[in-house]
Amino acid sequence: MQALNINGKSLTPRINFRFRSVLGKKLGDDNDKSGFSNLITGLVQSDPDALLSFYEAALAGDHPSDDDLFDALDDQVFKDDDSEDAAFRDAVNALNDSGFFKIKAKAWKKRNEQLRTILQAQLDALANNDTAAAANQKTGYQVGLDQINDSENAFDKMTAPQETPAGNPTTSQIG
């Protein structure tokens, strides 16, 4: 997992109960008190705010100031596309590999499958309806299906084993 150098210290994000508590306060809502669904969806969509929330929760035990954290992310993570991609991938993998959140990842995928089934049934029900209103509904349902599929494909790609060129380290510590 990517460590950040902040004030001369290498801080490694930790996925633990403090992480879960901070995440729930930051991203939790009525549908998901833990905030996991909002976080994982944001991470697989490469949303910088989701990555910021990940680091805020994962480094909460180290107590870096907001300014120090923001500066470290700007300097070490958001410096180029490769660093950004590695950070999103590492965050998703850290969540997927942690015991508690591994269960949440399975539940997220199951919820996506349920949504996919519902949206597909709605599309099928409108198949023979050629009205303008039905066309708008079909478009909305298709967009929803595409978003679910894109999120899951990104998750699967991020959690797939990464090939590394010979001689290169497999860790992605930044700093």
XYZ file of C-alpha atoms in Angstrom:
175
model
C 0.000 0.000 0.000
C 1.270 3.480 -0.793
C 2.933 5.269 2.071
C 3.104 9.052 2.138
C 6.099 11.018 3.357
C 4.716 13.715 5.622
C 6.982 15.922 7.726
C 9.887 13.536 7.268
C 7.904 10.461 8.323
C 6.703 7.636 6.107
C 3.042 7.115 7.001
C 1.460 3.889 5.804
C -2.328 3.841 5.483
C -4.011 1.365 7.810
C -7.352 -0.299 7.255
C -8.751 -0.911 10.731
C -11.690 0.009 12.942
C -10.493 3.627 13.177
C -10.571 3.709 9.367
C -14.141 2.374 9.401
C -15.215 4.920 12.020
C -13.704 7.911 10.208
C -15.020 6.689 6.853
C -18.549 6.297 8.231
C -18.484 9.891 9.493
C -17.135 11.212 6.182
C -19.052 9.175 3.594
C -21.755 7.267 5.453
C -25.388 7.819 4.566
C -28.781 6.259 5.265
C -28.167 3.439 2.776
C -24.623 2.624 3.912
C -23.603 3.756 7.378
C -19.993 2.621 6.861
C -19.533 4.744 3.707
C -17.886 1.804 1.954
C -20.148 1.783 -1.117
C -19.598 5.487 -1.676
C -15.853 5.067 -1.223
C -15.385 2.031 -3.455
C -17.560 3.510 -6.201
C -15.549 6.739 -6.078
C -12.235 4.878 -6.126
C -13.113 2.687 -9.110
C -14.296 5.815 -10.934
C -10.949 7.501 -10.144
C -12.593 10.294 -8.146
C -9.851 12.296 -6.368
C -12.255 13.095 -3.510
C -12.635 9.366 -2.831
C -8.858 8.939 -2.698
C -8.617 11.895 -0.311
C -11.293 10.311 1.915
C -9.406 7.011 1.808
C -6.174 8.635 3.005
C -7.919 10.774 5.615
C -9.470 7.658 7.129
C -6.428 5.412 6.705
C -4.008 7.918 8.252
C -6.333 9.101 11.025
C -4.238 7.340 13.666
C -1.152 9.292 12.591
C -3.000 12.630 12.813
C -1.419 14.552 9.926
C -2.892 18.017 9.531
C -5.195 18.577 6.581
C -2.643 20.909 4.985
C 0.183 18.384 5.382
C -1.964 15.595 3.939
C -3.104 17.749 1.016
C 0.477 18.779 0.247
C 1.699 15.166 0.394
C -1.069 13.996 -1.946
C -0.358 16.830 -4.383
C 3.397 16.183 -4.348
C 3.448 12.388 -4.220
C 0.192 11.003 -5.614
C -1.280 13.544 -7.990
C 2.054 14.326 -9.636
C 1.452 12.136 -12.717
C -0.980 9.625 -14.189
C 1.066 6.581 -13.168
C 1.177 7.680 -9.526
C -2.545 8.431 -9.545
C -3.439 5.084 -11.123
C -1.238 3.232 -8.629
C -2.829 5.079 -5.703
C -6.386 4.238 -6.777
C -5.429 0.622 -7.470
C -3.622 0.289 -4.135
C -6.546 1.783 -2.210
C -9.038 -0.598 -3.832
C -6.742 -3.562 -3.202
C -6.160 -2.538 0.420
C -9.914 -2.503 0.970
C -10.436 -5.738 -0.922
C -7.665 -7.467 1.057
C -8.795 -6.346 4.509
C -10.982 -8.822 6.350
C -13.824 -6.468 7.242
C -13.965 -4.678 3.927
C -13.541 -7.856 1.896
C -17.020 -8.779 3.148
C -18.214 -5.285 2.229
C -16.747 -5.691 -1.277
C -18.733 -8.892 -1.758
C -21.887 -7.152 -0.542
C -21.189 -4.221 -2.915
C -20.925 -6.629 -5.851
C -24.098 -8.453 -4.763
C -25.972 -5.135 -4.521
C -24.727 -4.228 -7.990
C -25.993 -7.545 -9.333
C -29.414 -6.918 -7.781
C -29.527 -3.444 -9.319
C -28.449 -4.855 -12.672
C -31.270 -7.413 -12.545
C -33.857 -4.751 -11.697
C -32.662 -2.357 -14.409
C -32.569 -5.123 -17.009
C -36.119 -6.177 -16.085
C -37.266 -2.574 -16.513
C -35.569 -2.392 -19.910
C -37.165 -5.674 -20.968
C -40.599 -4.448 -19.868
C -40.217 -1.400 -22.116
C -38.858 -3.317 -25.116
C -42.036 -3.048 -27.200
C -42.951 0.473 -26.114
C -41.897 3.043 -28.722
C -43.179 6.210 -27.060
C -40.919 9.148 -26.340
C -41.396 8.676 -22.592
C -40.389 5.005 -22.881
C -37.317 5.982 -24.895
C -36.243 8.336 -22.098
C -36.779 5.622 -19.501
C -34.826 3.114 -21.579
C -31.944 5.560 -21.845
C -31.928 6.117 -18.086
C -31.985 2.389 -17.341
C -29.214 1.743 -19.863
C -27.049 4.482 -18.362
C -27.541 2.889 -14.940
C -26.554 -0.531 -16.288
C -23.495 0.932 -17.997
C -22.384 2.658 -14.782
C -22.719 -0.559 -12.773
C -20.820 -2.527 -15.402
C -18.100 0.124 -15.682
C -17.643 0.243 -11.897
C -17.411 -3.520 -11.591
C -15.051 -3.807 -14.553
C -12.808 -1.150 -13.023
C -12.905 -2.948 -9.659
C -11.995 -6.264 -11.279
C -9.184 -4.633 -13.264
C -7.797 -2.893 -10.181
C -7.868 -6.048 -8.081
C -6.386 -8.309 -10.770
C -2.745 -9.269 -10.213
C -0.458 -6.702 -11.812
C 2.387 -7.792 -14.027
C 5.637 -6.036 -13.242
C 8.660 -5.842 -15.524
C 11.648 -7.928 -14.417
C 13.830 -6.104 -11.933
C 11.160 -3.643 -10.797
C 9.861 -3.815 -7.232
C 6.252 -4.873 -6.796
C 5.480 -2.344 -4.073
C 4.251 1.089 -4.966
C 5.496 3.110 -2.047
C 5.566 6.788 -2.922
C 7.831 9.345 -1.468
